[in-house]
């Protein structure tokens, strides 16, 4: 068993711990302080359930436990899946003091978290994230949602978990492509707030790709620490939390224009971050040496550094329907240097059009 790290997301009476370590799903009693003697409903999917549900059930002991295995995939991040959870909670007569546990990647965490936010106007829940992306990003911070045919994550709520339990051993079964997608979000933290962490990632890229436990543990711990600090400062994304969207407006447009599922979210974020870096350099904020370091790191992590060929008009339209658009203006995260960024809608739109023309038709 490796060291156990604990980070606190500091939100007053809604503060909660993020527990990170190897073998946590086998550590008797680890969930007891958060579960008490509550009835438990577990939300997982048909990939993760067969791998880890038995282990989680064993941790929960003799409490009353029920569970649902949703069909796998972003296409099932729907109101229908959300409703199927609620139907089971109602049929099982779960009361307001029941506790929901999400066991899976960001899709399961987002749908299950939203069901916990809505059922009986909100019941407690615990996130047990099993993808790298969910461990470093989606399980922390209380954003929950399902998709609408009109756009990603359009229906949801802020609802903070009571705890996040990250057993790094679950990454052993994660496909390589999914691991790399999570690494893209880790690089994001270095870029927006921590130049030293970015430099550490440059040195340890090969170890991360090789799933070296100590490197992964450090990367997950630091990412959670940085995200926890940002969420504590700006829970509802009135300001600083929007930095976490670095590269995401371009990335969401890539995902949408390439057809959902063709690019993983993390892959599109890597290419989107390279576009954001290029735009920042065009505006004179970022030095070309830094744009080079950013694309070199993504290359070392076997992630894409540019968007595929896509129609500029379609791409611009996709950027314009992103949730980050305020009063018709596309707010973008600009990099000033590695480790320093700002959110702004104050940039010359002709420059953005020129960047897209150059980047998308190559
Ligand atoms: P995902 O949940 O679809 O998981 C990726 C794949 O890995 C799935 O097939 C899943 O079944 C499988 N899987 C999960 N854990 C596994 C394991 N340990 N072993 C083997 N297979 C495993 O995708 P994701 O990348 O985890 O999450 C993406 C979702 O997260 C998107 O819907 C995105 O909108 C959301 N998200 C939310 C936030 C937030 O703040 N709430 C932040 C970022 C992303
Ligand atoms: N992943 C963006 C956020 O949590 O704010």
mmCIF file of C-alpha atoms and ligand atoms in Angstrom:
data_model
loop_
_atom_site.group_PDB
_atom_site.id
_atom_site.type_symbol
_atom_site.label_atom_id
_atom_site.label_comp_id
_atom_site.label_asym_id
_atom_site.label_seq_id
_atom_site.Cartn_x
_atom_site.Cartn_y
_atom_site.Cartn_z
ATOM 1 C CA UNK A 1 0.000 0.000 0.000
ATOM 2 C CA UNK A 2 1.418 3.398 -0.981
ATOM 3 C CA UNK A 3 1.094 6.576 1.032
ATOM 4 C CA UNK A 4 -2.401 7.934 1.600
ATOM 5 C CA UNK A 5 -2.799 11.610 0.679
ATOM 6 C CA UNK A 6 -5.660 13.721 1.899
ATOM 7 C CA UNK A 7 -6.647 17.074 0.412
ATOM 8 C CA UNK A 8 -9.487 19.169 1.744
ATOM 9 C CA UNK A 9 -11.839 21.126 -0.499
ATOM 10 C CA UNK A 10 -12.465 24.074 1.779
ATOM 11 C CA UNK A 11 -16.079 25.169 1.461
ATOM 12 C CA UNK A 12 -17.085 25.981 5.038
ATOM 13 C CA UNK A 13 -19.679 23.548 6.344
ATOM 14 C CA UNK A 14 -19.678 21.779 2.934
ATOM 15 C CA UNK A 15 -15.919 21.065 3.053
ATOM 16 C CA UNK A 16 -14.880 17.534 2.142
ATOM 17 C CA UNK A 17 -11.773 15.380 1.836
ATOM 18 C CA UNK A 18 -10.214 13.872 -1.264
ATOM 19 C CA UNK A 19 -8.513 10.617 -0.239
ATOM 20 C CA UNK A 20 -5.843 9.399 -2.671
ATOM 21 C CA UNK A 21 -3.892 6.154 -2.479
ATOM 22 C CA UNK A 22 -3.262 2.674 -3.747
ATOM 23 C CA UNK A 23 -5.545 -0.096 -2.465
ATOM 24 C CA UNK A 24 -8.094 2.219 -0.836
ATOM 25 C CA UNK A 25 -11.006 0.107 -2.072
ATOM 26 C CA UNK A 26 -9.604 -2.729 0.031
ATOM 27 C CA UNK A 27 -9.068 -0.612 3.146
ATOM 28 C CA UNK A 28 -11.689 -1.688 5.696
ATOM 29 C CA UNK A 29 -13.560 1.147 7.345
ATOM 30 C CA UNK A 30 -12.255 3.889 5.053
ATOM 31 C CA UNK A 31 -15.757 5.019 4.071
ATOM 32 C CA UNK A 32 -17.350 4.556 7.506
ATOM 33 C CA UNK A 33 -16.931 8.185 8.683
ATOM 34 C CA UNK A 34 -18.826 9.426 5.611
ATOM 35 C CA UNK A 35 -21.452 6.688 5.274
ATOM 36 C CA UNK A 36 -22.416 6.087 8.909
ATOM 37 C CA UNK A 37 -25.327 3.636 8.943
ATOM 38 C CA UNK A 38 -27.053 5.163 5.897
ATOM 39 C CA UNK A 39 -28.730 3.113 3.195
ATOM 40 C CA UNK A 40 -26.501 3.225 0.111
ATOM 41 C CA UNK A 41 -27.320 3.379 -3.586
ATOM 42 C CA UNK A 42 -24.380 2.860 -5.976
ATOM 43 C CA UNK A 43 -24.399 4.252 -9.524
ATOM 44 C CA UNK A 44 -21.914 2.600 -11.869
ATOM 45 C CA UNK A 45 -21.842 1.318 -15.458
ATOM 46 C CA UNK A 46 -21.601 -2.011 -17.249
ATOM 47 C CA UNK A 47 -17.802 -1.718 -17.698
ATOM 48 C CA UNK A 48 -16.749 -0.524 -14.243
ATOM 49 C CA UNK A 49 -19.409 -2.425 -12.234
ATOM 50 C CA UNK A 50 -18.091 -5.892 -13.151
ATOM 51 C CA UNK A 51 -14.549 -4.739 -12.254
ATOM 52 C CA UNK A 52 -14.996 -2.917 -8.936
ATOM 53 C CA UNK A 53 -18.565 -3.112 -7.565
ATOM 54 C CA UNK A 54 -17.925 -6.246 -5.489
ATOM 55 C CA UNK A 55 -14.948 -4.556 -3.843
ATOM 56 C CA UNK A 56 -16.998 -1.460 -3.016
ATOM 57 C CA UNK A 57 -19.872 -3.564 -1.670
ATOM 58 C CA UNK A 58 -17.425 -5.418 0.583
ATOM 59 C CA UNK A 59 -16.281 -2.068 2.017
ATOM 60 C CA UNK A 60 -19.881 -1.149 2.796
ATOM 61 C CA UNK A 61 -20.442 -4.312 4.862
ATOM 62 C CA UNK A 62 -23.899 -5.083 6.193
ATOM 63 C CA UNK A 63 -25.564 -1.789 5.339
ATOM 64 C CA UNK A 64 -28.552 -1.889 2.985
ATOM 65 C CA UNK A 65 -27.058 -1.513 -0.529
ATOM 66 C CA UNK A 66 -28.650 -1.350 -3.962
ATOM 67 C CA UNK A 67 -27.014 -0.449 -7.259
ATOM 68 C CA UNK A 68 -27.626 0.344 -10.908
ATOM 69 C CA UNK A 69 -25.314 -0.382 -13.857
ATOM 70 C CA UNK A 70 -25.940 2.214 -16.554
ATOM 71 C CA UNK A 71 -24.968 1.455 -20.159
ATOM 72 C CA UNK A 72 -21.419 2.708 -20.851
ATOM 73 C CA UNK A 73 -20.634 5.855 -22.788
ATOM 74 C CA UNK A 74 -21.146 9.585 -23.250
ATOM 75 C CA UNK A 75 -24.197 8.839 -25.454
ATOM 76 C CA UNK A 76 -25.921 7.598 -22.295
ATOM 77 C CA UNK A 77 -25.224 10.789 -20.331
ATOM 78 C CA UNK A 78 -28.893 11.610 -20.746
ATOM 79 C CA UNK A 79 -32.014 12.609 -18.900
ATOM 80 C CA UNK A 80 -33.190 9.009 -19.502
ATOM 81 C CA UNK A 81 -30.238 7.614 -17.487
ATOM 82 C CA UNK A 82 -30.804 10.247 -14.778
ATOM 83 C CA UNK A 83 -34.487 9.230 -14.655
ATOM 84 C CA UNK A 84 -33.631 5.535 -14.401
ATOM 85 C CA UNK A 85 -31.610 6.257 -11.238
ATOM 86 C CA UNK A 86 -34.458 8.285 -9.737
ATOM 87 C CA UNK A 87 -36.944 5.510 -10.577
ATOM 88 C CA UNK A 88 -34.825 3.023 -8.672
ATOM 89 C CA UNK A 89 -34.392 5.345 -5.688
ATOM 90 C CA UNK A 90 -38.158 5.872 -5.500
ATOM 91 C CA UNK A 91 -38.969 2.178 -6.001
ATOM 92 C CA UNK A 92 -36.446 1.276 -3.279
ATOM 93 C CA UNK A 93 -37.986 3.869 -0.934
ATOM 94 C CA UNK A 94 -34.633 5.497 -0.257
ATOM 95 C CA UNK A 95 -35.103 8.275 2.292
ATOM 96 C CA UNK A 96 -33.502 11.718 2.520
ATOM 97 C CA UNK A 97 -30.754 10.392 4.741
ATOM 98 C CA UNK A 98 -29.690 7.805 2.137
ATOM 99 C CA UNK A 99 -26.289 8.149 0.492
ATOM 100 C CA UNK A 100 -25.450 7.726 -3.190
ATOM 101 C CA UNK A 101 -22.019 6.564 -4.373
ATOM 102 C CA UNK A 102 -20.807 7.051 -7.944
ATOM 103 C CA UNK A 103 -18.308 4.419 -9.103
ATOM 104 C CA UNK A 104 -16.855 5.136 -12.549
ATOM 105 C CA UNK A 105 -15.505 7.810 -14.864
ATOM 106 C CA UNK A 106 -16.730 11.341 -15.412
ATOM 107 C CA UNK A 107 -19.899 10.228 -17.161
ATOM 108 C CA UNK A 108 -21.099 8.120 -14.209
ATOM 109 C CA UNK A 109 -19.936 10.776 -11.731
ATOM 110 C CA UNK A 110 -21.778 13.565 -13.523
ATOM 111 C CA UNK A 111 -25.074 11.657 -13.947
ATOM 112 C CA UNK A 112 -25.017 10.110 -10.470
ATOM 113 C CA UNK A 113 -24.064 13.413 -8.866
ATOM 114 C CA UNK A 114 -26.975 15.113 -10.602
ATOM 115 C CA UNK A 115 -29.372 12.396 -9.378
ATOM 116 C CA UNK A 116 -28.044 12.969 -5.828
ATOM 117 C CA UNK A 117 -28.597 16.727 -6.270
ATOM 118 C CA UNK A 118 -32.204 16.242 -7.391
ATOM 119 C CA UNK A 119 -33.516 13.292 -5.378
ATOM 120 C CA UNK A 120 -35.628 14.597 -2.479
ATOM 121 C CA UNK A 121 -34.038 18.031 -3.186
ATOM 122 C CA UNK A 122 -30.584 16.665 -2.518
ATOM 123 C CA UNK A 123 -29.065 13.654 -0.766
ATOM 124 C CA UNK A 124 -25.423 13.142 0.199
ATOM 125 C CA UNK A 125 -23.071 11.436 -2.225
ATOM 126 C CA UNK A 126 -19.510 10.159 -2.497
ATOM 127 C CA UNK A 127 -17.454 10.120 -5.684
ATOM 128 C CA UNK A 128 -15.292 7.051 -6.364
ATOM 129 C CA UNK A 129 -13.679 8.056 -9.681
ATOM 130 C CA UNK A 130 -12.012 5.298 -11.725
ATOM 131 C CA UNK A 131 -10.607 7.172 -14.758
ATOM 132 C CA UNK A 132 -7.606 9.470 -14.546
ATOM 133 C CA UNK A 133 -9.718 12.328 -15.926
ATOM 134 C CA UNK A 134 -12.356 11.855 -13.239
ATOM 135 C CA UNK A 135 -9.715 11.535 -10.494
ATOM 136 C CA UNK A 136 -7.986 14.810 -11.385
ATOM 137 C CA UNK A 137 -10.960 16.831 -12.551
ATOM 138 C CA UNK A 138 -14.608 15.823 -12.729
ATOM 139 C CA UNK A 139 -14.983 14.153 -9.303
ATOM 140 C CA UNK A 140 -13.804 17.305 -7.518
ATOM 141 C CA UNK A 141 -15.746 20.555 -7.434
ATOM 142 C CA UNK A 142 -19.437 19.638 -7.460
ATOM 143 C CA UNK A 143 -20.363 20.195 -11.095
ATOM 144 C CA UNK A 144 -22.972 17.580 -12.035
ATOM 145 C CA UNK A 145 -24.903 17.309 -15.290
ATOM 146 C CA UNK A 146 -26.396 15.361 -18.160
ATOM 147 C CA UNK A 147 -26.331 16.293 -21.832
ATOM 148 C CA UNK A 148 -29.239 17.659 -23.859
ATOM 149 C CA UNK A 149 -29.508 17.084 -27.634
ATOM 150 C CA UNK A 150 -28.817 20.838 -27.869
ATOM 151 C CA UNK A 151 -25.470 20.661 -26.079
ATOM 152 C CA UNK A 152 -23.139 19.039 -23.564
ATOM 153 C CA UNK A 153 -23.848 19.322 -19.815
ATOM 154 C CA UNK A 154 -26.753 21.727 -20.366
ATOM 155 C CA UNK A 155 -28.905 20.220 -17.590
ATOM 156 C CA UNK A 156 -27.315 19.995 -14.162
ATOM 157 C CA UNK A 157 -26.610 21.429 -10.750
ATOM 158 C CA UNK A 158 -23.805 22.325 -8.399
ATOM 159 C CA UNK A 159 -23.824 19.664 -5.670
ATOM 160 C CA UNK A 160 -20.672 18.956 -3.681
ATOM 161 C CA UNK A 161 -19.861 15.387 -2.638
ATOM 162 C CA UNK A 162 -19.250 14.447 1.011
ATOM 163 C CA UNK A 163 -15.947 12.802 0.050
ATOM 164 C CA UNK A 164 -13.912 11.741 -2.981
ATOM 165 C CA UNK A 165 -12.162 8.352 -2.749
ATOM 166 C CA UNK A 166 -9.426 7.869 -5.341
ATOM 167 C CA UNK A 167 -8.002 4.344 -5.448
ATOM 168 C CA UNK A 168 -5.150 4.700 -7.941
ATOM 169 C CA UNK A 169 -5.146 0.898 -8.440
ATOM 170 C CA UNK A 170 -8.312 1.251 -10.530
ATOM 171 C CA UNK A 171 -6.158 2.850 -13.248
ATOM 172 C CA UNK A 172 -4.569 -0.553 -13.918
ATOM 173 C CA UNK A 173 -7.566 -1.570 -16.036
ATOM 174 C CA UNK A 174 -7.986 1.793 -17.784
ATOM 175 C CA UNK A 175 -7.280 1.700 -21.552
ATOM 176 C CA UNK A 176 -4.137 3.645 -22.636
ATOM 177 C CA UNK A 177 -6.129 6.110 -24.692
ATOM 178 C CA UNK A 178 -8.286 7.014 -21.675
ATOM 179 C CA UNK A 179 -5.165 7.425 -19.518
ATOM 180 C CA UNK A 180 -3.682 9.873 -22.015
ATOM 181 C CA UNK A 181 -6.957 11.837 -22.091
ATOM 182 C CA UNK A 182 -6.629 12.326 -18.325
ATOM 183 C CA UNK A 183 -3.026 13.498 -18.697
ATOM 184 C CA UNK A 184 -4.243 16.402 -20.876
ATOM 185 C CA UNK A 185 -6.260 17.794 -17.947
ATOM 186 C CA UNK A 186 -3.243 17.390 -15.660
ATOM 187 C CA UNK A 187 -1.100 19.496 -18.033
ATOM 188 C CA UNK A 188 -3.835 22.137 -17.896
ATOM 189 C CA UNK A 189 -3.253 22.722 -14.161
ATOM 190 C CA UNK A 190 0.444 23.381 -14.727
ATOM 191 C CA UNK A 191 -0.337 25.829 -17.495
ATOM 192 C CA UNK A 192 -2.925 27.893 -15.666
ATOM 193 C CA UNK A 193 -1.421 28.143 -12.192
ATOM 194 C CA UNK A 194 1.758 26.163 -11.563
ATOM 195 C CA UNK A 195 4.856 26.533 -13.763
ATOM 196 C CA UNK A 196 6.873 24.281 -11.452
ATOM 197 C CA UNK A 197 4.342 21.463 -11.856
ATOM 198 C CA UNK A 198 4.461 21.923 -15.643
ATOM 199 C CA UNK A 199 8.270 21.553 -15.534
ATOM 200 C CA UNK A 200 7.865 18.431 -13.370
ATOM 201 C CA UNK A 201 5.485 16.977 -15.986
ATOM 202 C CA UNK A 202 8.069 17.630 -18.713
ATOM 203 C CA UNK A 203 10.613 15.588 -16.773
ATOM 204 C CA UNK A 204 8.221 12.761 -15.821
ATOM 205 C CA UNK A 205 6.135 12.372 -19.015
ATOM 206 C CA UNK A 206 7.497 8.926 -19.879
ATOM 207 C CA UNK A 207 6.913 7.629 -16.323
ATOM 208 C CA UNK A 208 3.320 8.866 -16.422
ATOM 209 C CA UNK A 209 2.680 7.140 -19.748
ATOM 210 C CA UNK A 210 4.220 3.977 -18.306
ATOM 211 C CA UNK A 211 1.838 4.279 -15.304
ATOM 212 C CA UNK A 212 4.696 4.456 -12.826
ATOM 213 C CA UNK A 213 2.779 4.537 -9.483
ATOM 214 C CA UNK A 214 4.818 7.233 -7.708
ATOM 215 C CA UNK A 215 4.619 9.597 -10.701
ATOM 216 C CA UNK A 216 0.878 9.026 -11.113
ATOM 217 C CA UNK A 217 0.291 9.532 -7.385
ATOM 218 C CA UNK A 218 2.163 12.850 -7.433
ATOM 219 C CA UNK A 219 0.362 14.078 -10.575
ATOM 220 C CA UNK A 220 -3.069 13.185 -9.168
ATOM 221 C CA UNK A 221 -2.335 14.673 -5.749
ATOM 222 C CA UNK A 222 -1.009 17.971 -7.147
ATOM 223 C CA UNK A 223 -3.897 18.270 -9.636
ATOM 224 C CA UNK A 224 -6.477 17.704 -6.889
ATOM 225 C CA UNK A 225 -4.701 20.209 -4.651
ATOM 226 C CA UNK A 226 -4.750 22.871 -7.393
ATOM 227 C CA UNK A 227 -8.358 22.187 -8.348
ATOM 228 C CA UNK A 228 -9.463 22.198 -4.693
ATOM 229 C CA UNK A 229 -7.875 25.630 -4.191
ATOM 230 C CA UNK A 230 -9.592 27.092 -7.252
ATOM 231 C CA UNK A 231 -12.990 25.612 -6.310
ATOM 232 C CA UNK A 232 -12.649 26.889 -2.732
ATOM 233 C CA UNK A 233 -12.068 30.369 -4.099
ATOM 234 C CA UNK A 234 -14.807 30.363 -6.737
ATOM 235 C CA UNK A 235 -17.274 27.499 -6.255
ATOM 236 C CA UNK A 236 -19.846 28.690 -8.810
ATOM 237 C CA UNK A 237 -17.461 29.902 -11.511
ATOM 238 C CA UNK A 238 -18.077 33.606 -11.081
ATOM 239 C CA UNK A 239 -14.438 34.271 -12.020
ATOM 240 C CA UNK A 240 -11.227 32.330 -11.410
ATOM 241 C CA UNK A 241 -12.742 28.829 -11.835
ATOM 242 C CA UNK A 242 -13.203 29.646 -15.538
ATOM 243 C CA UNK A 243 -9.407 29.256 -15.899
ATOM 244 C CA UNK A 244 -10.098 25.516 -15.763
ATOM 245 C CA UNK A 245 -11.641 25.898 -19.211
ATOM 246 C CA UNK A 246 -8.259 26.548 -20.862
ATOM 247 C CA UNK A 247 -8.478 25.095 -24.388
ATOM 248 C CA UNK A 248 -11.990 23.768 -23.724
ATOM 249 C CA UNK A 249 -13.926 26.126 -26.006
ATOM 250 C CA UNK A 250 -11.777 25.013 -28.957
ATOM 251 C CA UNK A 251 -11.840 21.442 -27.626
ATOM 252 C CA UNK A 252 -15.636 21.292 -27.378
ATOM 253 C CA UNK A 253 -15.835 22.620 -30.954
ATOM 254 C CA UNK A 254 -13.442 19.860 -32.118
ATOM 255 C CA UNK A 255 -15.532 17.202 -30.332
ATOM 256 C CA UNK A 256 -18.740 18.516 -31.851
ATOM 257 C CA UNK A 257 -17.465 19.134 -35.409
ATOM 258 C CA UNK A 258 -15.522 15.856 -35.607
ATOM 259 C CA UNK A 259 -18.652 14.033 -34.363
ATOM 260 C CA UNK A 260 -19.036 13.127 -30.662
ATOM 261 C CA UNK A 261 -16.996 10.036 -29.821
ATOM 262 C CA UNK A 262 -14.423 10.448 -32.607
ATOM 263 C CA UNK A 263 -12.125 12.432 -30.298
ATOM 264 C CA UNK A 264 -12.004 11.794 -26.553
ATOM 265 C CA UNK A 265 -12.589 14.911 -24.467
ATOM 266 C CA UNK A 266 -8.969 14.960 -23.219
ATOM 267 C CA UNK A 267 -7.605 14.592 -26.755
ATOM 268 C CA UNK A 268 -9.677 17.540 -27.936
ATOM 269 C CA UNK A 269 -8.559 19.530 -24.877
ATOM 270 C CA UNK A 270 -4.880 18.894 -25.739
ATOM 271 C CA UNK A 271 -5.354 20.197 -29.288
ATOM 272 C CA UNK A 272 -7.531 23.034 -27.926
ATOM 273 C CA UNK A 273 -4.831 24.061 -25.446
ATOM 274 C CA UNK A 274 -2.305 24.211 -28.299
ATOM 275 C CA UNK A 275 -4.736 26.477 -30.196
ATOM 276 C CA UNK A 276 -5.165 28.648 -27.075
ATOM 277 C CA UNK A 277 -1.362 28.882 -26.752
ATOM 278 C CA UNK A 278 -1.025 29.825 -30.408
ATOM 279 C CA UNK A 279 -3.702 32.507 -30.026
ATOM 280 C CA UNK A 280 -1.993 33.864 -26.903
ATOM 281 C CA UNK A 281 1.295 34.063 -28.849
ATOM 282 C CA UNK A 282 -0.410 35.858 -31.770
ATOM 283 C CA UNK A 283 -1.694 38.480 -29.343
ATOM 284 C CA UNK A 284 1.824 38.934 -27.985
ATOM 285 C CA UNK A 285 1.205 37.394 -24.551
ATOM 286 C CA UNK A 286 3.095 34.137 -24.845
ATOM 287 C CA UNK A 287 6.653 33.642 -26.066
ATOM 288 C CA UNK A 288 7.180 31.202 -28.921
ATOM 289 C CA UNK A 289 9.559 29.175 -26.717
ATOM 290 C CA UNK A 290 6.607 28.496 -24.408
ATOM 291 C CA UNK A 291 4.249 27.433 -27.229
ATOM 292 C CA UNK A 292 7.023 25.033 -28.276
ATOM 293 C CA UNK A 293 7.300 23.588 -24.750
ATOM 294 C CA UNK A 294 3.530 23.066 -24.606
ATOM 295 C CA UNK A 295 3.272 21.175 -27.905
ATOM 296 C CA UNK A 296 6.443 19.206 -27.056
ATOM 297 C CA UNK A 297 4.887 18.030 -23.771
ATOM 298 C CA UNK A 298 1.652 16.933 -25.466
ATOM 299 C CA UNK A 299 3.710 15.125 -28.116
ATOM 300 C CA UNK A 300 5.696 13.378 -25.380
ATOM 301 C CA UNK A 301 2.369 12.311 -23.844
ATOM 302 C CA UNK A 302 1.173 10.964 -27.229
ATOM 303 C CA UNK A 303 -1.636 13.533 -27.387
ATOM 304 C CA UNK A 304 -2.711 15.584 -30.420
ATOM 305 C CA UNK A 305 -1.324 19.099 -30.825
ATOM 306 C CA UNK A 306 -3.606 20.382 -33.587
ATOM 307 C CA UNK A 307 -7.224 20.174 -34.663
ATOM 308 C CA UNK A 308 -8.272 18.010 -37.606
ATOM 309 C CA UNK A 309 -9.330 19.686 -40.879
ATOM 310 C CA UNK A 310 -12.735 21.197 -40.135
ATOM 311 C CA UNK A 311 -14.936 23.910 -41.633
ATOM 312 C CA UNK A 312 -14.081 27.297 -40.108
ATOM 313 C CA UNK A 313 -17.723 28.467 -40.095
ATOM 314 C CA UNK A 314 -18.968 25.286 -38.422
ATOM 315 C CA UNK A 315 -16.149 25.515 -35.910
ATOM 316 C CA UNK A 316 -16.928 29.145 -35.076
ATOM 317 C CA UNK A 317 -20.624 28.272 -34.716
ATOM 318 C CA UNK A 318 -19.705 25.424 -32.349
ATOM 319 C CA UNK A 319 -17.514 27.761 -30.282
ATOM 320 C CA UNK A 320 -20.401 30.233 -30.084
ATOM 321 C CA UNK A 321 -22.846 27.772 -28.484
ATOM 322 C CA UNK A 322 -20.417 26.772 -25.755
ATOM 323 C CA UNK A 323 -21.644 27.372 -22.176
ATOM 324 C CA UNK A 324 -18.747 29.770 -21.702
ATOM 325 C CA UNK A 325 -20.377 32.332 -24.014
ATOM 326 C CA UNK A 326 -21.658 35.332 -22.024
ATOM 327 C CA UNK A 327 -23.848 38.048 -23.602
ATOM 328 C CA UNK A 328 -22.934 36.720 -27.056
ATOM 329 C CA UNK A 329 -19.192 37.039 -26.429
ATOM 330 C CA UNK A 330 -16.887 34.020 -26.517
ATOM 331 C CA UNK A 331 -14.777 34.204 -23.348
ATOM 332 C CA UNK A 332 -11.402 32.579 -23.850
ATOM 333 C CA UNK A 333 -8.562 31.687 -21.513
ATOM 334 C CA UNK A 334 -5.325 33.347 -22.634
ATOM 335 C CA UNK A 335 -1.904 32.281 -21.411
ATOM 336 C CA UNK A 336 0.502 35.012 -20.311
ATOM 337 C CA UNK A 337 3.240 32.523 -19.599
ATOM 338 C CA UNK A 338 3.440 28.942 -18.427
ATOM 339 C CA UNK A 339 1.700 29.041 -15.035
ATOM 340 C CA UNK A 340 -0.195 32.290 -15.586
ATOM 341 C CA UNK A 341 -3.501 32.785 -17.413
ATOM 342 C CA UNK A 342 -6.551 35.063 -17.625
ATOM 343 C CA UNK A 343 -10.134 34.747 -18.832
ATOM 344 C CA UNK A 344 -11.237 37.474 -21.226
ATOM 345 C CA UNK A 345 -13.651 38.389 -23.988
ATOM 346 C CA UNK A 346 -11.458 41.356 -24.826
ATOM 347 C CA UNK A 347 -9.430 40.287 -27.873
ATOM 348 C CA UNK A 348 -9.610 41.227 -31.574
ATOM 349 C CA UNK A 349 -12.134 38.832 -33.161
ATOM 350 C CA UNK A 350 -10.417 39.210 -36.544
ATOM 351 C CA UNK A 351 -7.340 37.586 -34.969
ATOM 352 C CA UNK A 352 -9.454 34.659 -33.777
ATOM 353 C CA UNK A 353 -10.907 34.234 -37.277
ATOM 354 C CA UNK A 354 -7.377 34.352 -38.744
ATOM 355 C CA UNK A 355 -6.145 31.730 -36.269
ATOM 356 C CA UNK A 356 -9.021 29.387 -37.120
ATOM 357 C CA UNK A 357 -8.485 29.872 -40.864
ATOM 358 C CA UNK A 358 -4.810 29.026 -40.437
ATOM 359 C CA UNK A 359 -5.239 26.112 -38.018
ATOM 360 C CA UNK A 360 -8.271 24.314 -39.441
ATOM 361 C CA UNK A 361 -7.547 24.162 -43.162
ATOM 362 C CA UNK A 362 -3.984 22.860 -42.976
HETATM 363 P P1 LIG B 1 -16.002 8.063 -19.124
HETATM 364 O O1 LIG B 1 -16.706 8.209 -17.851
HETATM 365 O O2 LIG B 1 -16.815 7.801 -20.340
HETATM 366 O O3 LIG B 1 -14.931 6.895 -18.974
HETATM 367 C C1 LIG B 1 -14.128 6.547 -20.074
HETATM 368 C C2 LIG B 1 -14.215 5.035 -20.375
HETATM 369 O O4 LIG B 1 -13.455 4.326 -19.415
HETATM 370 C C3 LIG B 1 -15.621 4.472 -20.279
HETATM 371 O O5 LIG B 1 -15.784 3.471 -21.269
HETATM 372 C C4 LIG B 1 -15.643 3.859 -18.894
HETATM 373 O O6 LIG B 1 -16.616 2.847 -18.746
HETATM 374 C C5 LIG B 1 -14.260 3.315 -18.816
HETATM 375 N N1 LIG B 1 -13.699 3.124 -17.480
HETATM 376 C C6 LIG B 1 -13.840 3.938 -16.402
HETATM 377 N N2 LIG B 1 -13.047 3.522 -15.414
HETATM 378 C C7 LIG B 1 -12.402 2.442 -15.843
HETATM 379 C C8 LIG B 1 -11.440 1.574 -15.278
HETATM 380 N N3 LIG B 1 -10.911 1.810 -14.067
HETATM 381 N N4 LIG B 1 -11.004 0.520 -16.006
HETATM 382 C C9 LIG B 1 -11.473 0.313 -17.271
HETATM 383 N N5 LIG B 1 -12.357 1.123 -17.883
HETATM 384 C C10 LIG B 1 -12.817 2.163 -17.157
HETATM 385 O O7 LIG B 1 -15.079 9.323 -19.454
HETATM 386 P P2 LIG B 1 -14.182 10.301 -18.544
HETATM 387 O O8 LIG B 1 -13.099 10.753 -19.406
HETATM 388 O O9 LIG B 1 -13.899 9.710 -17.219
HETATM 389 O O10 LIG B 1 -15.177 11.524 -18.246
HETATM 390 C C11 LIG B 1 -15.672 12.331 -19.296
HETATM 391 C C12 LIG B 1 -16.919 13.017 -18.798
HETATM 392 O O11 LIG B 1 -16.572 13.841 -17.699
HETATM 393 C C13 LIG B 1 -17.571 13.913 -19.830
HETATM 394 O O12 LIG B 1 -18.957 13.654 -19.847
HETATM 395 C C14 LIG B 1 -17.295 15.323 -19.313
HETATM 396 O O13 LIG B 1 -18.315 16.234 -19.664
HETATM 397 C C15 LIG B 1 -17.240 15.091 -17.837
HETATM 398 N N6 LIG B 1 -16.454 16.100 -17.102
HETATM 399 C C16 LIG B 1 -17.019 16.687 -16.029
HETATM 400 C C17 LIG B 1 -16.322 17.604 -15.272
HETATM 401 C C18 LIG B 1 -16.938 18.175 -14.035
HETATM 402 O O14 LIG B 1 -16.354 19.121 -13.458
HETATM 403 N N7 LIG B 1 -18.057 17.638 -13.575
HETATM 404 C C19 LIG B 1 -15.006 17.934 -15.619
HETATM 405 C C20 LIG B 1 -14.427 17.316 -16.728
HETATM 406 C C21 LIG B 1 -15.171 16.377 -17.467
HETATM 407 N N1 LIG B 2 -13.810 21.057 -15.200
HETATM 408 C C1 LIG B 2 -14.142 22.425 -15.005
HETATM 409 C C2 LIG B 2 -14.593 22.729 -13.621
HETATM 410 O O1 LIG B 2 -14.722 21.882 -12.778
HETATM 411 O O2 LIG B 2 -14.852 23.870 -13.345
#
